[in-house]
Amino acid sequence: SYSFAQTIVLNADAALDVKTGKLIQPATLVIEDNKIVSLAKSNKKALPADATVVDLSGHTLLPGLFDMHVHLTGDAHVHGYKRLQRTTQRQAITGVRNAKRTLEAGFTSVRNLGAAGYSDIALRDAIYDGDVPGPRIFASGPALGITGGHCDNNLLTHEHQVVAEGVADGPWAVRAKVRENIKYGVDVIKYCATGGVLSKGTKVGAQQYSLEEMEALVSEAHLRGLTVAAHAHGTEGIKSAIKAGVDSVEHVSFLDDDAILMAKKKGTYFSMDIYNTEYILGEGEKAGILAESLDKERVVGTKQRDSFRKAVKAGVNMVFGSDAGVYPHGDNGKQFSRMVKFGMTELQAIQAATINSATLLKQQSNLGSLETGKLADIIAVKGNPLKHIDTLENVTFVMKDGKIEINKL
Ligand code: ARG
């Protein structure tokens, strides 16, 4: 059979070239099937009679947003011991709801860093098959970690014998776990390099995997063509992760100048969830977050924001990572204004959530900017986000893969 291309034309006040920060004003963006075929001040090509024309006057077009650290199967109202009541199946259904909210917020690509029972893989595939709406998901499956570490589950006593799926100790066990995750379809490897805020009994600043284990993990993942994300708050853990060659460090709370230099030299990306602290300290107790975690957060939040400012100033590669799932999905965009408050220009914050994230995912030739030939993941916001960054909290129009997913006009 023979099929004709479907053409969609978006007419807006402006379109942002995220690489240069230049606005194309006015902007006409032409999409054929799932690809961008032209972007200019006006359309010069003859359009087919059945082209769909969308009037987005008053709006700015941007590439679809990326969040490099989410837990779609996590519920912000269910923390601590409440989590023990949630089966993997129940978590997967939560993920269906959250994937929709994420897409509605303008995030067309996410990295899901940690999920039980490969529920993130099921969700990714269901979205890809068109069964449920949601972003493109780059999924890690269960996060790797040491026995008793941040990526284990330490809520119950030894009689219960609860061990998280991603636990592996020793270089060869770690390699085997990476291979197992790849076998079941993951796109990326996540591991815990240090303790964390929300885990019971872990020291947030203390390193967990040894450098030897991290090196084995990263070399196994890279050998198979996957990137690696390391959860790390403490300085020594951050440095070991960078030394081991991870692609991104998550959280990055306690930084020193040496760690910044190392990251710059290696080109390591930092993914810093600096909005998270507001939700944890504001709503966390009600949601079941443990008292010890709230105590840790009181130290980590402030430190992390200082570190963010330093990393931005030093020119470290930065991506947008929110840890949504700890806080409500759909509120991802709230972090933009905090990124500006703590040292980024509006353009830098937008680049973190577009072209930089696409590059970290090795998708920069398909995604991350509004350019001819790229996949049509496009959003529109009212006004000019370079002047008012919080416009990114209210996305009016979302297209993913050439399909109009949301149109609130
Ligand atoms: N998942 C992270 C952890 O438990 C959340 C850290 C949140 N705090 C922050 N200031 N970013 O360690």
PDB file of N, CA, C and O in Angstrom, residues 39-100:
ATOM      1  N   LEU A  39      12.063  25.170   9.601  1.00  0.00           N
ATOM      2  CA  LEU A  39      11.776  26.181  10.630  1.00  0.00           C
ATOM      3  C   LEU A  39      12.290  27.500  10.093  1.00  0.00           C
ATOM      4  O   LEU A  39      13.475  27.643   9.791  1.00  0.00           O
ATOM      5  N   ALA A  40      11.384  28.476   9.926  1.00  0.00           N
ATOM      6  CA  ALA A  40      11.772  29.780   9.385  1.00  0.00           C
ATOM      7  C   ALA A  40      10.769  30.829   9.837  1.00  0.00           C
ATOM      8  O   ALA A  40       9.779  30.507  10.512  1.00  0.00           O
ATOM      9  N   LYS A  41      11.042  32.073   9.436  1.00  0.00           N
ATOM     10  CA  LYS A  41      10.115  33.158   9.798  1.00  0.00           C
ATOM     11  C   LYS A  41       8.775  32.978   9.115  1.00  0.00           C
ATOM     12  O   LYS A  41       7.743  33.413   9.614  1.00  0.00           O
ATOM     13  N   SER A  42       8.822  32.409   7.921  1.00  0.00           N
ATOM     14  CA  SER A  42       7.560  32.094   7.257  1.00  0.00           C
ATOM     15  C   SER A  42       7.793  30.883   6.378  1.00  0.00           C
ATOM     16  O   SER A  42       8.933  30.549   6.053  1.00  0.00           O
ATOM     17  N   ASN A  43       6.724  30.234   6.009  1.00  0.00           N
ATOM     18  CA  ASN A  43       6.879  29.035   5.205  1.00  0.00           C
ATOM     19  C   ASN A  43       7.036  29.390   3.723  1.00  0.00           C
ATOM     20  O   ASN A  43       6.293  30.194   3.181  1.00  0.00           O
ATOM     21  N   LYS A  44       8.023  28.774   3.087  1.00  0.00           N
ATOM     22  CA  LYS A  44       8.270  29.063   1.673  1.00  0.00           C
ATOM     23  C   LYS A  44       7.781  27.944   0.759  1.00  0.00           C
ATOM     24  O   LYS A  44       7.600  28.135  -0.421  1.00  0.00           O
ATOM     25  N   LYS A  45       7.575  26.787   1.368  1.00  0.00           N
ATOM     26  CA  LYS A  45       7.171  25.627   0.564  1.00  0.00           C
ATOM     27  C   LYS A  45       5.665  25.598   0.333  1.00  0.00           C
ATOM     28  O   LYS A  45       4.900  26.055   1.174  1.00  0.00           O
ATOM     29  N   ALA A  46       5.262  25.040  -0.778  1.00  0.00           N
ATOM     30  CA  ALA A  46       3.836  24.814  -1.016  1.00  0.00           C
ATOM     31  C   ALA A  46       3.382  23.704  -0.068  1.00  0.00           C
ATOM     32  O   ALA A  46       4.038  22.673   0.034  1.00  0.00           O
ATOM     33  N   LEU A  47       2.286  23.949   0.626  1.00  0.00           N
ATOM     34  CA  LEU A  47       1.808  22.950   1.579  1.00  0.00           C
ATOM     35  C   LEU A  47       0.721  22.097   0.946  1.00  0.00           C
ATOM     36  O   LEU A  47      -0.067  22.600   0.152  1.00  0.00           O
ATOM     37  N   PRO A  48       0.654  20.832   1.305  1.00  0.00           N
ATOM     38  CA  PRO A  48      -0.446  20.008   0.792  1.00  0.00           C
ATOM     39  C   PRO A  48      -1.783  20.540   1.315  1.00  0.00           C
ATOM     40  O   PRO A  48      -1.850  21.139   2.394  1.00  0.00           O
ATOM     41  N   ALA A  49      -2.833  20.314   0.544  1.00  0.00           N
ATOM     42  CA  ALA A  49      -4.161  20.848   0.889  1.00  0.00           C
ATOM     43  C   ALA A  49      -4.669  20.328   2.234  1.00  0.00           C
ATOM     44  O   ALA A  49      -5.394  21.018   2.936  1.00  0.00           O
ATOM     45  N   ASP A  50      -4.235  19.119   2.601  1.00  0.00           N
ATOM     46  CA  ASP A  50      -4.758  18.546   3.853  1.00  0.00           C
ATOM     47  C   ASP A  50      -3.851  18.821   5.062  1.00  0.00           C
ATOM     48  O   ASP A  50      -3.998  18.190   6.109  1.00  0.00           O
ATOM     49  N   ALA A  51      -2.926  19.784   4.925  1.00  0.00           N
ATOM     50  CA  ALA A  51      -2.037  20.092   6.053  1.00  0.00           C
ATOM     51  C   ALA A  51      -2.855  20.653   7.220  1.00  0.00           C
ATOM     52  O   ALA A  51      -3.788  21.419   7.031  1.00  0.00           O
ATOM     53  N   THR A  52      -2.472  20.245   8.433  1.00  0.00           N
ATOM     54  CA  THR A  52      -3.115  20.787   9.641  1.00  0.00           C
ATOM     55  C   THR A  52      -2.318  22.016  10.071  1.00  0.00           C
ATOM     56  O   THR A  52      -1.099  21.930  10.236  1.00  0.00           O
ATOM     57  N   VAL A  53      -3.016  23.145  10.235  1.00  0.00           N
ATOM     58  CA  VAL A  53      -2.312  24.363  10.657  1.00  0.00           C
ATOM     59  C   VAL A  53      -2.746  24.720  12.077  1.00  0.00           C
ATOM     60  O   VAL A  53      -3.927  24.806  12.372  1.00  0.00           O
ATOM     61  N   VAL A  54      -1.763  24.871  12.980  1.00  0.00           N
ATOM     62  CA  VAL A  54      -2.069  25.206  14.374  1.00  0.00           C
ATOM     63  C   VAL A  54      -1.592  26.624  14.656  1.00  0.00           C
ATOM     64  O   VAL A  54      -0.421  26.953  14.444  1.00  0.00           O
ATOM     65  N   ASP A  55      -2.528  27.460  15.099  1.00  0.00           N
ATOM     66  CA  ASP A  55      -2.193  28.855  15.393  1.00  0.00           C
ATOM     67  C   ASP A  55      -1.759  28.973  16.855  1.00  0.00           C
ATOM     68  O   ASP A  55      -2.576  28.848  17.763  1.00  0.00           O
ATOM     69  N   LEU A  56      -0.457  29.210  17.051  1.00  0.00           N
ATOM     70  CA  LEU A  56       0.081  29.335  18.401  1.00  0.00           C
ATOM     71  C   LEU A  56       0.544  30.766  18.658  1.00  0.00           C
ATOM     72  O   LEU A  56       1.619  31.005  19.216  1.00  0.00           O
ATOM     73  N   SER A  57      -0.272  31.726  18.216  1.00  0.00           N
ATOM     74  CA  SER A  57       0.142  33.127  18.417  1.00  0.00           C
ATOM     75  C   SER A  57       0.189  33.416  19.928  1.00  0.00           C
ATOM     76  O   SER A  57      -0.573  32.846  20.705  1.00  0.00           O
ATOM     77  N   GLY A  58       1.140  34.264  20.300  1.00  0.00           N
ATOM     78  CA  GLY A  58       1.374  34.544  21.713  1.00  0.00           C
ATOM     79  C   GLY A  58       2.289  33.530  22.370  1.00  0.00           C
ATOM     80  O   GLY A  58       2.622  33.649  23.542  1.00  0.00           O
ATOM     81  N   HIS A  59       2.699  32.534  21.600  1.00  0.00           N
ATOM     82  CA  HIS A  59       3.502  31.444  22.174  1.00  0.00           C
ATOM     83  C   HIS A  59       4.915  31.347  21.590  1.00  0.00           C
ATOM     84  O   HIS A  59       5.176  31.801  20.487  1.00  0.00           O
ATOM     85  N   THR A  60       5.786  30.720  22.374  1.00  0.00           N
ATOM     86  CA  THR A  60       7.146  30.401  21.924  1.00  0.00           C
ATOM     87  C   THR A  60       7.270  28.885  21.798  1.00  0.00           C
ATOM     88  O   THR A  60       6.844  28.154  22.698  1.00  0.00           O
ATOM     89  N   LEU A  61       7.862  28.441  20.704  1.00  0.00           N
ATOM     90  CA  LEU A  61       8.107  27.008  20.496  1.00  0.00           C
ATOM     91  C   LEU A  61       9.486  26.643  21.035  1.00  0.00           C
ATOM     92  O   LEU A  61      10.457  27.391  20.860  1.00  0.00           O
ATOM     93  N   LEU A  62       9.544  25.499  21.675  1.00  0.00           N
ATOM     94  CA  LEU A  62      10.820  24.962  22.176  1.00  0.00           C
ATOM     95  C   LEU A  62      10.851  23.473  21.890  1.00  0.00           C
ATOM     96  O   LEU A  62       9.797  22.853  21.707  1.00  0.00           O
ATOM     97  N   PRO A  63      12.062  22.892  21.948  1.00  0.00           N
ATOM     98  CA  PRO A  63      12.108  21.430  21.856  1.00  0.00           C
ATOM     99  C   PRO A  63      11.429  20.831  23.090  1.00  0.00           C
ATOM    100  O   PRO A  63      11.426  21.456  24.157  1.00  0.00           O
ATOM    101  N   GLY A  64      10.874  19.639  22.981  1.00  0.00           N
ATOM    102  CA  GLY A  64      10.320  18.945  24.145  1.00  0.00           C
ATOM    103  C   GLY A  64      11.362  18.886  25.241  1.00  0.00           C
ATOM    104  O   GLY A  64      12.559  18.765  24.975  1.00  0.00           O
ATOM    105  N   LEU A  65      10.903  18.976  26.501  1.00  0.00           N
ATOM    106  CA  LEU A  65      11.830  19.017  27.635  1.00  0.00           C
ATOM    107  C   LEU A  65      12.273  17.615  28.040  1.00  0.00           C
ATOM    108  O   LEU A  65      11.576  16.633  27.773  1.00  0.00           O
ATOM    109  N   PHE A  66      13.436  17.556  28.696  1.00  0.00           N
ATOM    110  CA  PHE A  66      14.009  16.295  29.191  1.00  0.00           C
ATOM    111  C   PHE A  66      14.185  16.385  30.708  1.00  0.00           C
ATOM    112  O   PHE A  66      14.663  17.392  31.207  1.00  0.00           O
ATOM    113  N   ASP A  67      13.837  15.321  31.396  1.00  0.00           N
ATOM    114  CA  ASP A  67      14.162  15.210  32.819  1.00  0.00           C
ATOM    115  C   ASP A  67      15.024  13.957  32.975  1.00  0.00           C
ATOM    116  O   ASP A  67      14.559  12.842  32.725  1.00  0.00           O
ATOM    117  N   MET A  68      16.258  14.149  33.403  1.00  0.00           N
ATOM    118  CA  MET A  68      17.232  13.054  33.434  1.00  0.00           C
ATOM    119  C   MET A  68      17.203  12.238  34.723  1.00  0.00           C
ATOM    120  O   MET A  68      18.039  11.351  34.926  1.00  0.00           O
ATOM    121  N   HIS A  69      16.268  12.537  35.622  1.00  0.00           N
ATOM    122  CA  HIS A  69      16.182  11.736  36.853  1.00  0.00           C
ATOM    123  C   HIS A  69      14.746  11.729  37.361  1.00  0.00           C
ATOM    124  O   HIS A  69      14.324  12.656  38.050  1.00  0.00           O
ATOM    125  N   VAL A  70      14.015  10.700  36.984  1.00  0.00           N
ATOM    126  CA  VAL A  70      12.659  10.533  37.517  1.00  0.00           C
ATOM    127  C   VAL A  70      12.473   9.090  37.979  1.00  0.00           C
ATOM    128  O   VAL A  70      13.253   8.194  37.632  1.00  0.00           O
ATOM    129  N   HIS A  71      11.423   8.909  38.780  1.00  0.00           N
ATOM    130  CA  HIS A  71      10.970   7.570  39.182  1.00  0.00           C
ATOM    131  C   HIS A  71       9.477   7.545  38.896  1.00  0.00           C
ATOM    132  O   HIS A  71       8.663   7.896  39.764  1.00  0.00           O
ATOM    133  N   LEU A  72       9.119   7.200  37.665  1.00  0.00           N
ATOM    134  CA  LEU A  72       7.708   7.271  37.264  1.00  0.00           C
ATOM    135  C   LEU A  72       6.816   6.347  38.080  1.00  0.00           C
ATOM    136  O   LEU A  72       5.639   6.630  38.288  1.00  0.00           O
ATOM    137  N   THR A  73       7.390   5.247  38.565  1.00  0.00           N
ATOM    138  CA  THR A  73       6.571   4.293  39.316  1.00  0.00           C
ATOM    139  C   THR A  73       6.503   4.654  40.804  1.00  0.00           C
ATOM    140  O   THR A  73       5.902   3.935  41.596  1.00  0.00           O
ATOM    141  N   GLY A  74       7.113   5.774  41.162  1.00  0.00           N
ATOM    142  CA  GLY A  74       7.102   6.234  42.555  1.00  0.00           C
ATOM    143  C   GLY A  74       5.981   7.231  42.799  1.00  0.00           C
ATOM    144  O   GLY A  74       5.613   8.002  41.915  1.00  0.00           O
ATOM    145  N   ASP A  75       5.427   7.187  44.003  1.00  0.00           N
ATOM    146  CA  ASP A  75       4.331   8.074  44.370  1.00  0.00           C
ATOM    147  C   ASP A  75       4.794   9.018  45.480  1.00  0.00           C
ATOM    148  O   ASP A  75       5.242   8.573  46.541  1.00  0.00           O
ATOM    149  N   ALA A  76       4.655  10.327  45.244  1.00  0.00           N
ATOM    150  CA  ALA A  76       5.134  11.345  46.186  1.00  0.00           C
ATOM    151  C   ALA A  76       4.423  11.300  47.530  1.00  0.00           C
ATOM    152  O   ALA A  76       4.921  11.834  48.519  1.00  0.00           O
ATOM    153  N   HIS A  77       3.248  10.659  47.562  1.00  0.00           N
ATOM    154  CA  HIS A  77       2.496  10.601  48.815  1.00  0.00           C
ATOM    155  C   HIS A  77       2.743   9.304  49.570  1.00  0.00           C
ATOM    156  O   HIS A  77       2.147   9.066  50.613  1.00  0.00           O
ATOM    157  N   VAL A  78       3.630   8.483  49.004  1.00  0.00           N
ATOM    158  CA  VAL A  78       3.893   7.170  49.605  1.00  0.00           C
ATOM    159  C   VAL A  78       5.405   7.008  49.810  1.00  0.00           C
ATOM    160  O   VAL A  78       6.134   6.684  48.880  1.00  0.00           O
ATOM    161  N   HIS A  79       5.840   7.266  51.034  1.00  0.00           N
ATOM    162  CA  HIS A  79       7.264   7.169  51.351  1.00  0.00           C
ATOM    163  C   HIS A  79       7.460   6.277  52.575  1.00  0.00           C
ATOM    164  O   HIS A  79       6.508   5.919  53.258  1.00  0.00           O
ATOM    165  N   GLY A  80       8.717   5.960  52.867  1.00  0.00           N
ATOM    166  CA  GLY A  80       9.060   5.211  54.075  1.00  0.00           C
ATOM    167  C   GLY A  80       8.328   3.879  54.157  1.00  0.00           C
ATOM    168  O   GLY A  80       8.239   3.149  53.164  1.00  0.00           O
ATOM    169  N   TYR A  81       7.774   3.573  55.331  1.00  0.00           N
ATOM    170  CA  TYR A  81       7.116   2.276  55.545  1.00  0.00           C
ATOM    171  C   TYR A  81       5.863   2.097  54.701  1.00  0.00           C
ATOM    172  O   TYR A  81       5.440   0.977  54.421  1.00  0.00           O
ATOM    173  N   LYS A  82       5.249   3.230  54.262  1.00  0.00           N
ATOM    174  CA  LYS A  82       4.072   3.116  53.376  1.00  0.00           C
ATOM    175  C   LYS A  82       4.424   2.394  52.081  1.00  0.00           C
ATOM    176  O   LYS A  82       3.574   1.773  51.453  1.00  0.00           O
ATOM    177  N   ARG A  83       5.694   2.524  51.664  1.00  0.00           N
ATOM    178  CA  ARG A  83       6.124   1.905  50.397  1.00  0.00           C
ATOM    179  C   ARG A  83       6.048   0.387  50.434  1.00  0.00           C
ATOM    180  O   ARG A  83       5.946  -0.264  49.400  1.00  0.00           O
ATOM    181  N   LEU A  84       6.132  -0.174  51.649  1.00  0.00           N
ATOM    182  CA  LEU A  84       6.097  -1.638  51.757  1.00  0.00           C
ATOM    183  C   LEU A  84       4.736  -2.200  51.387  1.00  0.00           C
ATOM    184  O   LEU A  84       4.578  -3.401  51.191  1.00  0.00           O
ATOM    185  N   GLN A  85       3.731  -1.346  51.292  1.00  0.00           N
ATOM    186  CA  GLN A  85       2.379  -1.782  50.943  1.00  0.00           C
ATOM    187  C   GLN A  85       2.153  -1.790  49.429  1.00  0.00           C
ATOM    188  O   GLN A  85       1.075  -2.130  48.976  1.00  0.00           O
ATOM    189  N   ARG A  86       3.151  -1.375  48.687  1.00  0.00           N
ATOM    190  CA  ARG A  86       2.955  -1.245  47.239  1.00  0.00           C
ATOM    191  C   ARG A  86       3.615  -2.387  46.479  1.00  0.00           C
ATOM    192  O   ARG A  86       4.845  -2.502  46.475  1.00  0.00           O
ATOM    193  N   THR A  87       2.804  -3.195  45.832  1.00  0.00           N
ATOM    194  CA  THR A  87       3.357  -4.260  44.995  1.00  0.00           C
ATOM    195  C   THR A  87       3.973  -3.638  43.741  1.00  0.00           C
ATOM    196  O   THR A  87       3.683  -2.482  43.391  1.00  0.00           O
ATOM    197  N   THR A  88       4.784  -4.416  43.058  1.00  0.00           N
ATOM    198  CA  THR A  88       5.368  -3.961  41.800  1.00  0.00           C
ATOM    199  C   THR A  88       4.268  -3.638  40.793  1.00  0.00           C
ATOM    200  O   THR A  88       4.344  -2.655  40.065  1.00  0.00           O
ATOM    201  N   GLN A  89       3.220  -4.466  40.787  1.00  0.00           N
ATOM    202  CA  GLN A  89       2.104  -4.245  39.855  1.00  0.00           C
ATOM    203  C   GLN A  89       1.428  -2.911  40.142  1.00  0.00           C
ATOM    204  O   GLN A  89       1.116  -2.152  39.221  1.00  0.00           O
ATOM    205  N   ARG A  90       1.206  -2.624  41.412  1.00  0.00           N
ATOM    206  CA  ARG A  90       0.584  -1.347  41.797  1.00  0.00           C
ATOM    207  C   ARG A  90       1.483  -0.178  41.379  1.00  0.00           C
ATOM    208  O   ARG A  90       0.998   0.865  40.925  1.00  0.00           O
ATOM    209  N   GLN A  91       2.794  -0.364  41.547  1.00  0.00           N
ATOM    210  CA  GLN A  91       3.741   0.681  41.150  1.00  0.00           C
ATOM    211  C   GLN A  91       3.684   0.938  39.646  1.00  0.00           C
ATOM    212  O   GLN A  91       3.768   2.076  39.191  1.00  0.00           O
ATOM    213  N   ALA A  92       3.529  -0.135  38.887  1.00  0.00           N
ATOM    214  CA  ALA A  92       3.469   0.019  37.426  1.00  0.00           C
ATOM    215  C   ALA A  92       2.248   0.854  37.029  1.00  0.00           C
ATOM    216  O   ALA A  92       2.323   1.700  36.132  1.00  0.00           O
ATOM    217  N   ILE A  93       1.142   0.640  37.733  1.00  0.00           N
ATOM    218  CA  ILE A  93      -0.077   1.399  37.414  1.00  0.00           C
ATOM    219  C   ILE A  93       0.098   2.869  37.810  1.00  0.00           C
ATOM    220  O   ILE A  93      -0.322   3.778  37.090  1.00  0.00           O
ATOM    221  N   THR A  94       0.752   3.114  38.933  1.00  0.00           N
ATOM    222  CA  THR A  94       1.111   4.491  39.303  1.00  0.00           C
ATOM    223  C   THR A  94       1.927   5.122  38.181  1.00  0.00           C
ATOM    224  O   THR A  94       1.745   6.299  37.846  1.00  0.00           O
ATOM    225  N   GLY A  95       2.797   4.327  37.604  1.00  0.00           N
ATOM    226  CA  GLY A  95       3.643   4.810  36.510  1.00  0.00           C
ATOM    227  C   GLY A  95       2.840   5.259  35.299  1.00  0.00           C
ATOM    228  O   GLY A  95       3.201   6.234  34.632  1.00  0.00           O
ATOM    229  N   VAL A  96       1.749   4.566  35.021  1.00  0.00           N
ATOM    230  CA  VAL A  96       0.882   4.932  33.893  1.00  0.00           C
ATOM    231  C   VAL A  96       0.320   6.341  34.121  1.00  0.00           C
ATOM    232  O   VAL A  96       0.350   7.196  33.234  1.00  0.00           O
ATOM    233  N   ARG A  97      -0.158   6.573  35.337  1.00  0.00           N
ATOM    234  CA  ARG A  97      -0.684   7.904  35.683  1.00  0.00           C
ATOM    235  C   ARG A  97       0.424   8.970  35.559  1.00  0.00           C
ATOM    236  O   ARG A  97       0.221  10.032  34.980  1.00  0.00           O
ATOM    237  N   ASN A  98       1.591   8.653  36.099  1.00  0.00           N
ATOM    238  CA  ASN A  98       2.664   9.644  36.136  1.00  0.00           C
ATOM    239  C   ASN A  98       3.267   9.935  34.761  1.00  0.00           C
ATOM    240  O   ASN A  98       3.717  11.049  34.502  1.00  0.00           O
ATOM    241  N   ALA A  99       3.262   8.938  33.904  1.00  0.00           N
ATOM    242  CA  ALA A  99       3.794   9.155  32.549  1.00  0.00           C
ATOM    243  C   ALA A  99       2.941  10.204  31.837  1.00  0.00           C
ATOM    244  O   ALA A  99       3.462  11.110  31.160  1.00  0.00           O
ATOM    245  N   LYS A 100       1.632  10.142  32.016  1.00  0.00           N
ATOM    246  CA  LYS A 100       0.713  11.097  31.401  1.00  0.00           C
ATOM    247  C   LYS A 100       0.960  12.502  31.967  1.00  0.00           C
ATOM    248  O   LYS A 100       1.067  13.473  31.223  1.00  0.00           O
TER     249      LYS A 100
END
